[in-house]
Amino acid sequence: MTVTASADITAAQRKKEVRRVVLSSYLGSTIEFYDFLLYATAAAIVFAPVFFSDLSPLAGTIASMGTFAAGYLARPFGGVVFGHFGDRYGRKSMLLISMTVMGVASFLIGLVPPASAIGSWAAIILVLLRVCQGIAVGGEWGGAALMSLEHVGGRGRGFAASFTNAGAPTGSLLGTLALALVALLPEDDFLSWGWRIPFLLSAVMLAVGLFVRARVSESPLFREAMAQQAEVDATAVDRRTPPLLSILRRPRNLLLVALGCMASFGIQTMFTTFAIGYASHSGVTRSQALMAFAVCQFVAIFTLLGFARLSDRVGRRPVMLFGLGAFVVLIVPILTLLSSGNVALVTLGFVLGFGVCQSATYGPMAAYIAEQFGTAARYTGASLGYQGATLLGAGFTPVILASLQAAAGGGTGLVAAFMIGLAVLSAVFILLAKESKDRDLSTYEH
C-alpha cells in the first residue's frame, strides 16, 4: 500500500507539473507574440505616418512593412543561438532570457521618438529594436514547444505542444484589442502617443511571465539525455557535435518542415497586415477592422487547439493539408468578404481564413516540427525549422502583397494567385514528409 500510495502521489505531482509547464509555455508564448504581432498591426496602420511621413502613403506602407520584415530575418539567428545553448545547457534558462529580451525591446519601441523629432534615426532605432524582437521570438518558440512536448512525451503531446502555438492568436488578440481601443482616440492623439500605450504595457506582461516561467522544471527528456551522455563519457557533452552541424549534415527534415510550414505563416501574415489595411480601406473603419480581426483571433485559440487534438488521432499531415486545401478554395471569397464594407461580413472573412484555414495548419505544427528531430539537437532543429518557415512564408509577404496590389491597380487577383501558389507549394513538401505523431521522442541523435 505504501508503494502504491507513493506511485499515486508521484503521478499526481507529475500531472500537476505538466499542467504548470503547459501553462507556462502558453503564457510565455502569449506575451512574446503579443509583442511581436502587435508590431505587425502597428506597421500596417501606424508606422508609415509616424516614421515615414516624408514618403507617399504607398511608399510609406512598403517601408513600414520592410521594418516588419527585419524581425523575420533575425528569427533564424535567434533560433540558432538559443537552440545551441538550449540543446547544451537546457530549455528553461534560454526561455527566461528570450522573454526578457522581447519585453525590453517592445517597451523601448513605445519610446522611440517620431521622425519629425529625430529624423531618420527614428527608423534606424525601430529596425534595431525589431531585430531584437526577432532574435527573442526566434529562441522562444522552440524552447516553449519542447518544454510541453517533452514533459508529456506520449499520447496527447500534439495537443500539449499546441498551447505554445495558441499563444500566438492569444497574444495577437490582446495586442489587437489594445490597439483597437487606443485607435478610438482622435487621429492626432492616436498617432502622436496613443499607439505607444500597448507597447509600454509589455513591461507589466514581462514581469508576470518571468514569475510564472521561473517556477517550472527542466525538460525530463533533456535531463535524461544529459545523464546518458555523462554515463558514456564524462567529457562527452563538451566533445559532441554542435547541434547546428548535426542538423546541417542531414538537412532533409529541416528543409521539409521549413518549406512545408511556410504557407501557414504566409496566411498568418496576410491577415495580420494586408487584410486589416485592405478591409479598413474598403468601407469599414480602422477600429472596426481591428475588432473583426480580434474576433477571429479569439475563435482561432479554440480551433487551433481542436485541430491539434485531432492531429493526435489522425496524424499531423492530414489536418495541415486540410487547412491548406480549404484556404485555396476559400481565398477569393474571403477577399470578397473583406472588401464588402460590412462589419459582419468582414468578420466572417477573418474567421474563415484565420480561424479555420490557418488554425488547421498551425495547430499541429508545434508537434509536427519538433517530432522531426532527436533530443540532442531538437531545440536547434525545431527552432530553425520554425523560424525558417516564418522567414520564407511571412518575412516579405506584406511587402509582396502590397506591391502586387499596387501593380494590379488596387485589385486582389495577383494577391490571391500568390497565396494559392504558396499554399500549393507547402502542401507538396508536407506530402513528402513522413507522418510523425507516433515517433519515439526518446531518441537522442538527430
CSV table of C-alpha atoms in Angstrom, one decimal:
chain,number,residue,atom,x,y,z
A,1,MET,CA,0.0,0.0,0.0
A,2,THR,CA,2.9,2.3,0.8
A,3,VAL,CA,4.4,1.8,-2.7
A,4,THR,CA,1.1,2.3,-4.4
A,5,ALA,CA,0.4,5.5,-2.5
A,6,SER,CA,3.8,6.8,-3.3
A,7,ALA,CA,3.3,6.0,-7.0
A,8,ASP,CA,-0.1,7.7,-7.0
A,9,ILE,CA,1.5,10.8,-5.4
A,10,THR,CA,4.2,10.8,-7.9
A,11,ALA,CA,1.7,10.5,-10.8
A,12,ALA,CA,-0.3,13.3,-9.3
A,13,GLN,CA,2.7,15.5,-8.9
A,14,ARG,CA,3.7,14.8,-12.5
A,15,LYS,CA,0.3,15.8,-13.8
A,16,LYS,CA,0.5,19.0,-11.8
A,17,GLU,CA,3.9,19.7,-13.2
A,18,VAL,CA,2.8,19.0,-16.8
A,19,ARG,CA,-0.1,21.5,-16.4
A,20,ARG,CA,2.3,24.1,-15.0
A,21,VAL,CA,4.7,23.6,-17.9
A,22,VAL,CA,1.9,23.8,-20.5
A,23,LEU,CA,0.5,27.0,-18.8
A,24,SER,CA,4.0,28.5,-18.7
A,25,SER,CA,4.5,27.8,-22.4
A,26,TYR,CA,1.1,29.2,-23.2
A,27,LEU,CA,1.6,32.4,-21.2
A,28,GLY,CA,5.2,32.9,-22.3
A,29,SER,CA,4.2,32.4,-26.0
A,30,THR,CA,1.2,34.8,-25.5
A,31,ILE,CA,3.5,37.5,-24.1
A,32,GLU,CA,6.1,37.0,-26.8
A,33,PHE,CA,3.6,37.1,-29.7
A,34,TYR,CA,1.7,40.0,-28.1
A,35,ASP,CA,4.8,42.0,-28.6
A,36,PHE,CA,5.9,40.5,-31.9
A,37,LEU,CA,2.5,40.6,-33.7
A,38,LEU,CA,1.5,43.9,-32.1
A,39,TYR,CA,4.3,45.3,-34.2
A,40,ALA,CA,2.7,43.8,-37.3
A,41,THR,CA,-0.6,45.5,-36.7
A,42,ALA,CA,1.1,48.8,-35.9
A,43,ALA,CA,3.2,48.5,-39.0
A,44,ALA,CA,0.1,48.2,-41.1
A,45,ILE,CA,-1.7,51.3,-39.7
A,46,VAL,CA,0.7,53.5,-37.7
A,47,PHE,CA,4.3,53.4,-38.6
A,48,ALA,CA,4.0,54.8,-42.1
A,49,PRO,CA,2.7,58.2,-41.0
A,50,VAL,CA,4.8,58.3,-37.8
A,51,PHE,CA,8.2,57.1,-39.0
A,52,PHE,CA,8.0,57.6,-42.8
A,53,SER,CA,5.9,60.7,-43.1
A,54,ASP,CA,8.2,62.1,-45.8
A,55,LEU,CA,7.1,59.3,-48.2
A,56,SER,CA,3.9,58.9,-50.2
A,57,PRO,CA,1.3,56.8,-48.4
A,58,LEU,CA,2.0,53.7,-50.6
A,59,ALA,CA,5.8,54.1,-50.3
A,60,GLY,CA,5.5,54.7,-46.5
A,61,THR,CA,3.4,51.5,-46.1
A,62,ILE,CA,6.0,49.5,-48.1
A,63,ALA,CA,8.9,51.0,-46.0
A,64,SER,CA,6.9,50.2,-42.8
A,65,MET,CA,6.5,46.6,-43.9
A,66,GLY,CA,10.2,46.5,-44.6
A,67,THR,CA,10.9,47.2,-40.9
A,68,PHE,CA,8.4,44.4,-40.1
A,69,ALA,CA,10.4,42.0,-42.3
A,70,ALA,CA,13.6,42.8,-40.3
A,71,GLY,CA,12.2,40.8,-37.4
A,72,TYR,CA,11.7,37.8,-39.5
A,73,LEU,CA,15.2,38.0,-40.9
A,74,ALA,CA,16.5,37.9,-37.4
A,75,ARG,CA,14.4,35.0,-36.2
A,76,PRO,CA,16.5,32.2,-37.7
A,77,PHE,CA,19.6,33.7,-36.0
A,78,GLY,CA,17.8,33.7,-32.7
A,79,GLY,CA,16.8,30.1,-33.3
A,80,VAL,CA,20.4,29.1,-33.9
A,81,VAL,CA,21.8,30.9,-30.8
A,82,PHE,CA,19.1,29.9,-28.4
A,83,GLY,CA,18.9,26.5,-29.9
A,84,HIS,CA,22.6,25.8,-29.4
A,85,PHE,CA,22.7,26.7,-25.8
A,86,GLY,CA,19.2,25.2,-25.2
A,87,ASP,CA,20.5,21.8,-26.5
A,88,ARG,CA,23.7,22.1,-24.5
A,89,TYR,CA,22.5,23.6,-21.2
A,90,GLY,CA,18.8,23.3,-21.0
A,91,ARG,CA,15.5,24.7,-22.2
A,92,LYS,CA,14.4,26.7,-19.2
A,93,SER,CA,17.2,29.2,-18.9
A,94,MET,CA,17.0,30.1,-22.6
A,95,LEU,CA,13.3,30.8,-22.2
A,96,LEU,CA,13.9,33.2,-19.4
A,97,ILE,CA,16.4,35.1,-21.5
A,98,SER,CA,14.3,35.2,-24.6
A,99,MET,CA,11.3,36.6,-22.7
A,100,THR,CA,13.4,39.3,-21.1
A,101,VAL,CA,14.9,40.5,-24.5
A,102,MET,CA,11.5,40.6,-26.1
A,103,GLY,CA,9.8,42.5,-23.2
A,104,VAL,CA,12.6,45.2,-23.0
A,105,ALA,CA,12.7,45.7,-26.8
A,106,SER,CA,8.9,46.1,-27.1
A,107,PHE,CA,8.8,48.5,-24.2
A,108,LEU,CA,11.5,50.6,-25.9
A,109,ILE,CA,9.6,50.6,-29.2
A,110,GLY,CA,6.9,52.5,-27.3
A,111,LEU,CA,9.5,55.2,-26.5
A,112,VAL,CA,11.0,55.8,-30.0
A,113,PRO,CA,10.6,59.4,-31.0
A,114,PRO,CA,8.9,60.2,-34.3
A,115,ALA,CA,10.7,61.1,-37.5
A,116,SER,CA,9.7,64.7,-37.0
A,117,ALA,CA,11.8,64.8,-33.8
A,118,ILE,CA,15.0,62.8,-34.7
A,119,GLY,CA,14.7,62.3,-38.5
A,120,SER,CA,16.0,59.0,-40.0
A,121,TRP,CA,17.3,57.9,-36.6
A,122,ALA,CA,13.7,57.0,-35.7
A,123,ALA,CA,13.6,54.4,-38.4
A,124,ILE,CA,17.1,53.1,-37.6
A,125,ILE,CA,16.2,52.6,-33.9
A,126,LEU,CA,12.9,51.0,-34.8
A,127,VAL,CA,14.7,48.5,-37.1
A,128,LEU,CA,17.3,47.6,-34.4
A,129,LEU,CA,14.6,47.0,-31.8
A,130,ARG,CA,12.6,44.9,-34.3
A,131,VAL,CA,15.7,42.8,-34.9
A,132,CYS,CA,15.9,42.3,-31.1
A,133,GLN,CA,12.3,41.2,-31.1
A,134,GLY,CA,13.1,38.7,-33.9
A,135,ILE,CA,16.1,37.2,-32.1
A,136,ALA,CA,14.0,36.8,-28.9
A,137,VAL,CA,11.0,35.1,-30.6
A,138,GLY,CA,13.4,33.0,-32.6
A,139,GLY,CA,14.6,31.5,-29.3
A,140,GLU,CA,11.2,31.5,-27.6
A,141,TRP,CA,9.1,29.2,-29.7
A,142,GLY,CA,11.4,26.2,-29.9
A,143,GLY,CA,12.0,26.1,-26.2
A,144,ALA,CA,8.4,26.6,-25.2
A,145,ALA,CA,7.1,24.0,-27.6
A,146,LEU,CA,9.8,21.5,-26.4
A,147,MET,CA,9.0,22.0,-22.8
A,148,SER,CA,5.4,21.0,-23.3
A,149,LEU,CA,6.2,18.2,-25.8
A,150,GLU,CA,9.0,16.6,-23.8
A,151,HIS,CA,7.1,16.8,-20.5
A,152,VAL,CA,4.2,14.9,-22.0
A,153,GLY,CA,6.2,12.6,-24.3
A,154,GLY,CA,3.5,10.2,-25.4
A,155,ARG,CA,-0.2,10.4,-26.4
A,156,GLY,CA,-1.6,13.9,-26.3
A,157,ARG,CA,1.7,15.6,-26.9
A,158,GLY,CA,0.4,17.4,-30.0
A,159,PHE,CA,-2.4,18.9,-28.0
A,160,ALA,CA,0.0,19.9,-25.2
A,161,ALA,CA,2.6,21.4,-27.6
A,162,SER,CA,-0.2,23.3,-29.4
A,163,PHE,CA,-0.7,25.6,-26.4
A,164,THR,CA,2.6,27.2,-27.4
A,165,ASN,CA,1.1,28.0,-30.8
A,166,ALA,CA,-2.2,29.0,-29.1
A,167,GLY,CA,-0.2,31.8,-27.6
A,168,ALA,CA,0.2,33.4,-31.0
A,169,PRO,CA,-3.5,34.2,-31.6
A,170,THR,CA,-4.0,35.0,-27.9
A,171,GLY,CA,-1.1,37.4,-27.9
A,172,SER,CA,-2.2,38.9,-31.2
A,173,LEU,CA,-5.8,39.2,-29.8
A,174,LEU,CA,-4.6,41.1,-26.8
A,175,GLY,CA,-2.4,43.3,-28.9
A,176,THR,CA,-5.2,44.0,-31.4
A,177,LEU,CA,-7.7,44.8,-28.7
A,178,ALA,CA,-5.2,47.2,-27.0
A,179,LEU,CA,-4.5,48.9,-30.4
A,180,ALA,CA,-8.2,49.0,-31.3
A,181,LEU,CA,-9.1,50.7,-28.0
A,182,VAL,CA,-6.4,53.4,-28.4
A,183,ALA,CA,-7.5,53.7,-32.1
A,184,LEU,CA,-10.7,55.2,-30.8
A,185,LEU,CA,-8.8,58.3,-29.8
A,186,PRO,CA,-8.8,61.3,-32.2
A,187,GLU,CA,-6.5,60.7,-35.1
A,188,ASP,CA,-3.8,63.2,-34.0
A,189,ASP,CA,-3.7,61.8,-30.4
A,190,PHE,CA,-3.6,58.2,-31.7
A,191,LEU,CA,-0.6,58.9,-34.0
A,192,SER,CA,1.3,61.0,-31.5
A,193,TRP,CA,1.0,59.0,-28.3
A,194,GLY,CA,-1.9,56.6,-28.2
A,195,TRP,CA,-0.3,53.8,-30.2
A,196,ARG,CA,2.6,53.7,-27.8
A,197,ILE,CA,0.5,52.5,-24.8
A,198,PRO,CA,0.2,48.8,-25.9
A,199,PHE,CA,3.9,48.6,-26.3
A,200,LEU,CA,4.6,50.2,-22.9
A,201,LEU,CA,2.3,47.6,-21.3
A,202,SER,CA,4.9,45.0,-22.3
A,203,ALA,CA,6.8,45.8,-19.1
A,204,VAL,CA,3.9,44.6,-17.0
A,205,MET,CA,3.4,41.4,-19.0
A,206,LEU,CA,7.1,40.7,-18.8
A,207,ALA,CA,7.0,40.7,-15.0
A,208,VAL,CA,4.1,38.3,-14.9
A,209,GLY,CA,5.7,36.0,-17.5
A,210,LEU,CA,9.0,35.8,-15.7
A,211,PHE,CA,7.3,35.0,-12.4
A,212,VAL,CA,5.4,32.0,-14.0
A,213,ARG,CA,8.2,30.7,-16.1
A,214,ALA,CA,10.8,30.7,-13.3
A,215,ARG,CA,8.7,28.1,-11.4
A,216,VAL,CA,8.7,25.3,-13.9
A,217,SER,CA,11.2,22.4,-14.0
A,218,GLU,CA,13.6,21.5,-16.8
A,219,SER,CA,12.5,19.1,-19.5
A,220,PRO,CA,12.8,15.5,-18.3
A,221,LEU,CA,13.8,14.2,-21.7
A,222,PHE,CA,16.7,16.7,-21.8
A,223,ARG,CA,17.8,15.7,-18.3
A,224,GLU,CA,17.7,12.0,-19.2
A,225,ALA,CA,19.7,12.6,-22.4
A,226,MET,CA,22.4,14.5,-20.5
A,227,ALA,CA,22.6,11.8,-17.9
A,228,GLN,CA,23.0,9.2,-20.5
A,229,GLN,CA,25.8,11.1,-22.2
A,230,ALA,CA,27.6,11.6,-18.9
A,231,GLU,CA,27.5,7.8,-18.2
A,232,VAL,CA,29.1,7.1,-21.6
A,233,ASP,CA,31.9,9.6,-21.2
A,234,ALA,CA,32.3,12.3,-18.6
A,235,THR,CA,33.6,14.7,-21.3
A,236,ALA,CA,31.0,13.7,-24.0
A,237,VAL,CA,29.0,16.9,-23.5
A,238,ASP,CA,32.0,19.0,-24.4
A,239,ARG,CA,33.1,16.9,-27.3
A,240,ARG,CA,29.9,16.1,-29.1
A,241,THR,CA,29.0,17.6,-32.4
A,242,PRO,CA,27.4,21.1,-32.2
A,243,PRO,CA,23.7,20.8,-32.6
A,244,LEU,CA,23.7,23.1,-35.7
A,245,LEU,CA,26.3,20.9,-37.5
A,246,SER,CA,24.3,17.8,-36.6
A,247,ILE,CA,21.2,19.3,-38.3
A,248,LEU,CA,23.0,20.7,-41.4
A,249,ARG,CA,24.8,17.4,-42.1
A,250,ARG,CA,21.4,15.8,-42.6
A,251,PRO,CA,19.2,18.8,-43.6
A,252,ARG,CA,16.3,16.9,-45.2
A,253,ASN,CA,14.0,17.2,-42.3
A,254,LEU,CA,14.9,20.8,-41.8
A,255,LEU,CA,14.0,21.7,-45.4
A,256,LEU,CA,10.8,19.7,-45.4
A,257,VAL,CA,9.4,21.3,-42.3
A,258,ALA,CA,10.5,24.8,-43.3
A,259,LEU,CA,9.0,24.6,-46.7
A,260,GLY,CA,6.0,22.6,-45.6
A,261,CYS,CA,5.1,25.2,-42.9
A,262,MET,CA,5.9,28.4,-44.8
A,263,ALA,CA,2.3,28.8,-46.2
A,264,SER,CA,0.9,28.8,-42.7
A,265,PHE,CA,2.9,31.8,-41.8
A,266,GLY,CA,2.1,33.5,-45.2
A,267,ILE,CA,-1.6,33.1,-44.4
A,268,GLN,CA,-1.0,34.4,-40.8
A,269,THR,CA,0.9,37.4,-42.0
A,270,MET,CA,-1.6,38.2,-44.8
A,271,PHE,CA,-4.3,38.6,-42.1
A,272,THR,CA,-2.2,40.4,-39.5
A,273,THR,CA,-1.1,43.0,-42.0
A,274,PHE,CA,-2.5,43.2,-45.5
A,275,ALA,CA,-6.1,42.1,-44.7
A,276,ILE,CA,-6.5,44.7,-41.9
A,277,GLY,CA,-5.4,47.5,-44.1
A,278,TYR,CA,-7.4,46.2,-47.1
A,279,ALA,CA,-10.6,46.0,-45.0
A,280,SER,CA,-10.1,49.4,-43.5
A,281,HIS,CA,-9.7,50.9,-46.9
A,282,SER,CA,-12.8,49.2,-48.3
A,283,GLY,CA,-15.6,50.7,-46.2
A,284,VAL,CA,-15.1,49.8,-42.5
A,285,THR,CA,-13.3,52.0,-40.0
A,286,ARG,CA,-9.8,51.1,-38.8
A,287,SER,CA,-11.2,50.3,-35.3
A,288,GLN,CA,-13.9,48.0,-36.8
A,289,ALA,CA,-11.3,46.2,-38.9
A,290,LEU,CA,-9.2,45.6,-35.8
A,291,MET,CA,-12.2,44.4,-33.8
A,292,ALA,CA,-13.2,42.0,-36.6
A,293,PHE,CA,-9.7,40.6,-36.5
A,294,ALA,CA,-9.8,40.3,-32.7
A,295,VAL,CA,-12.9,38.2,-33.0
A,296,CYS,CA,-11.2,35.8,-35.4
A,297,GLN,CA,-8.2,35.6,-33.1
A,298,PHE,CA,-10.4,34.6,-30.2
A,299,VAL,CA,-12.0,31.9,-32.4
A,300,ALA,CA,-8.6,30.7,-33.5
A,301,ILE,CA,-7.4,30.0,-30.0
A,302,PHE,CA,-10.0,27.2,-29.7
A,303,THR,CA,-10.0,26.0,-33.3
A,304,LEU,CA,-6.2,25.7,-33.2
A,305,LEU,CA,-6.3,23.5,-30.1
A,306,GLY,CA,-9.1,21.5,-31.6
A,307,PHE,CA,-7.1,20.8,-34.7
A,308,ALA,CA,-4.1,19.9,-32.7
A,309,ARG,CA,-6.1,17.3,-30.7
A,310,LEU,CA,-7.5,15.9,-33.9
A,311,SER,CA,-3.9,15.5,-35.2
A,312,ASP,CA,-3.1,13.3,-32.2
A,313,ARG,CA,-5.7,10.9,-33.6
A,314,VAL,CA,-5.5,11.1,-37.4
A,315,GLY,CA,-2.0,12.5,-37.8
A,316,ARG,CA,-0.3,15.9,-38.3
A,317,ARG,CA,-0.2,15.8,-42.1
A,318,PRO,CA,-4.0,15.2,-42.9
A,319,VAL,CA,-5.0,18.1,-40.7
A,320,MET,CA,-2.4,20.5,-42.1
A,321,LEU,CA,-3.3,19.5,-45.7
A,322,PHE,CA,-6.9,20.1,-45.0
A,323,GLY,CA,-6.1,23.7,-43.8
A,324,LEU,CA,-4.1,24.4,-47.0
A,325,GLY,CA,-6.8,23.0,-49.3
A,326,ALA,CA,-9.6,24.9,-47.6
A,327,PHE,CA,-7.6,28.1,-48.0
A,328,VAL,CA,-7.0,27.6,-51.7
A,329,VAL,CA,-10.8,27.1,-52.2
A,330,LEU,CA,-11.8,30.0,-50.0
A,331,ILE,CA,-9.2,32.7,-50.7
A,332,VAL,CA,-11.2,34.5,-53.4
A,333,PRO,CA,-14.5,34.5,-51.3
A,334,ILE,CA,-12.5,35.6,-48.3
A,335,LEU,CA,-11.1,38.6,-50.1
A,336,THR,CA,-14.6,39.5,-51.4
A,337,LEU,CA,-15.9,39.4,-47.8
A,338,LEU,CA,-13.0,41.6,-46.6
A,339,SER,CA,-13.8,44.3,-49.3
A,340,SER,CA,-17.6,44.3,-48.6
A,341,GLY,CA,-17.6,47.2,-46.2
A,342,ASN,CA,-19.9,45.3,-43.9
A,343,VAL,CA,-18.5,44.6,-40.4
A,344,ALA,CA,-20.2,41.2,-40.1
A,345,LEU,CA,-19.0,40.0,-43.5
A,346,VAL,CA,-15.5,41.3,-42.8
A,347,THR,CA,-15.5,39.4,-39.5
A,348,LEU,CA,-16.7,36.2,-41.3
A,349,GLY,CA,-13.9,36.6,-43.8
A,350,PHE,CA,-11.3,36.8,-41.0
A,351,VAL,CA,-12.8,33.8,-39.2
A,352,LEU,CA,-12.9,31.6,-42.3
A,353,GLY,CA,-9.3,32.5,-43.3
A,354,PHE,CA,-7.6,32.7,-40.0
A,355,GLY,CA,-9.8,31.0,-37.5
A,356,VAL,CA,-10.3,27.9,-39.7
A,357,CYS,CA,-7.8,27.6,-42.5
A,358,GLN,CA,-4.7,29.0,-40.8
A,359,SER,CA,-5.6,27.3,-37.5
A,360,ALA,CA,-5.7,23.9,-39.2
A,361,THR,CA,-2.2,24.3,-40.4
A,362,TYR,CA,-0.9,25.9,-37.3
A,363,GLY,CA,-2.4,23.8,-34.6
A,364,PRO,CA,-0.5,20.6,-35.2
A,365,MET,CA,2.7,22.4,-36.2
A,366,ALA,CA,4.5,22.6,-32.9
A,367,ALA,CA,4.5,18.8,-32.5
A,368,TYR,CA,5.0,18.2,-36.3
A,369,ILE,CA,8.2,20.2,-36.4
A,370,ALA,CA,9.7,19.1,-33.1
A,371,GLU,CA,9.0,15.4,-33.8
A,372,GLN,CA,11.4,15.5,-36.8
A,373,PHE,CA,14.5,15.9,-34.6
A,374,GLY,CA,16.3,13.9,-31.9
A,375,THR,CA,16.8,15.2,-28.3
A,376,ALA,CA,20.4,16.2,-28.8
A,377,ALA,CA,19.5,18.8,-31.5
A,378,ARG,CA,15.8,19.2,-31.1
A,379,TYR,CA,15.8,22.7,-29.8
A,380,THR,CA,18.1,23.8,-32.7
A,381,GLY,CA,16.3,21.8,-35.3
A,382,ALA,CA,12.8,22.8,-34.2
A,383,SER,CA,13.8,26.5,-33.9
A,384,LEU,CA,15.5,26.6,-37.3
A,385,GLY,CA,12.6,24.7,-39.0
A,386,TYR,CA,10.0,27.0,-37.5
A,387,GLN,CA,11.9,30.2,-38.0
A,388,GLY,CA,12.9,29.2,-41.5
A,389,ALA,CA,9.3,28.7,-42.3
A,390,THR,CA,8.4,32.2,-40.9
A,391,LEU,CA,11.2,33.8,-42.9
A,392,LEU,CA,10.1,32.1,-46.2
A,393,GLY,CA,6.4,32.4,-45.7
A,394,ALA,CA,6.0,35.7,-43.7
A,395,GLY,CA,9.1,37.8,-43.8
A,396,PHE,CA,8.4,39.5,-47.1
A,397,THR,CA,4.8,38.6,-47.6
A,398,PRO,CA,3.4,42.0,-46.5
A,399,VAL,CA,5.7,43.8,-49.0
A,400,ILE,CA,4.9,41.4,-51.8
A,401,LEU,CA,1.2,41.6,-51.2
A,402,ALA,CA,1.2,45.4,-51.1
A,403,SER,CA,3.3,45.6,-54.2
A,404,LEU,CA,1.1,43.1,-56.1
A,405,GLN,CA,-2.0,45.0,-55.1
A,406,ALA,CA,-0.4,48.3,-56.3
A,407,ALA,CA,0.7,46.6,-59.6
A,408,ALA,CA,-2.9,45.5,-60.1
A,409,GLY,CA,-4.3,49.0,-59.6
A,410,GLY,CA,-5.8,48.1,-56.2
A,411,GLY,CA,-7.2,44.7,-57.3
A,412,THR,CA,-6.5,41.5,-55.4
A,413,GLY,CA,-6.2,39.0,-58.3
A,414,LEU,CA,-2.5,38.8,-58.0
A,415,VAL,CA,-2.7,38.6,-54.2
A,416,ALA,CA,-4.9,35.6,-54.4
A,417,ALA,CA,-2.7,33.9,-57.0
A,418,PHE,CA,0.4,34.4,-54.9
A,419,MET,CA,-1.2,33.0,-51.8
A,420,ILE,CA,-2.6,30.0,-53.7
A,421,GLY,CA,0.8,29.3,-55.1
A,422,LEU,CA,2.3,29.4,-51.6
A,423,ALA,CA,-0.3,27.0,-50.2
A,424,VAL,CA,0.2,24.5,-53.0
A,425,LEU,CA,4.0,24.6,-52.6
A,426,SER,CA,3.8,23.9,-48.9
A,427,ALA,CA,1.3,21.1,-49.5
A,428,VAL,CA,3.8,19.3,-51.7
A,429,PHE,CA,6.5,19.4,-49.1
A,430,ILE,CA,4.1,18.1,-46.4
A,431,LEU,CA,3.3,15.2,-48.6
A,432,LEU,CA,7.0,14.4,-49.0
A,433,ALA,CA,7.5,14.3,-45.2
A,434,LYS,CA,6.7,11.3,-43.1
A,435,GLU,CA,3.9,11.2,-40.5
A,436,SER,CA,5.4,11.8,-37.1
A,437,LYS,CA,2.6,11.5,-34.5
A,438,ASP,CA,3.8,8.1,-33.3
A,439,ARG,CA,7.5,8.8,-33.4
A,440,ASP,CA,9.6,7.9,-30.3
A,441,LEU,CA,10.8,11.2,-28.8
A,442,SER,CA,13.4,9.5,-26.5
A,443,THR,CA,15.8,9.0,-29.5
A,444,TYR,CA,18.9,11.0,-28.7
A,445,GLU,CA,20.5,11.5,-32.1
A,446,HIS,CA,19.1,13.7,-34.9
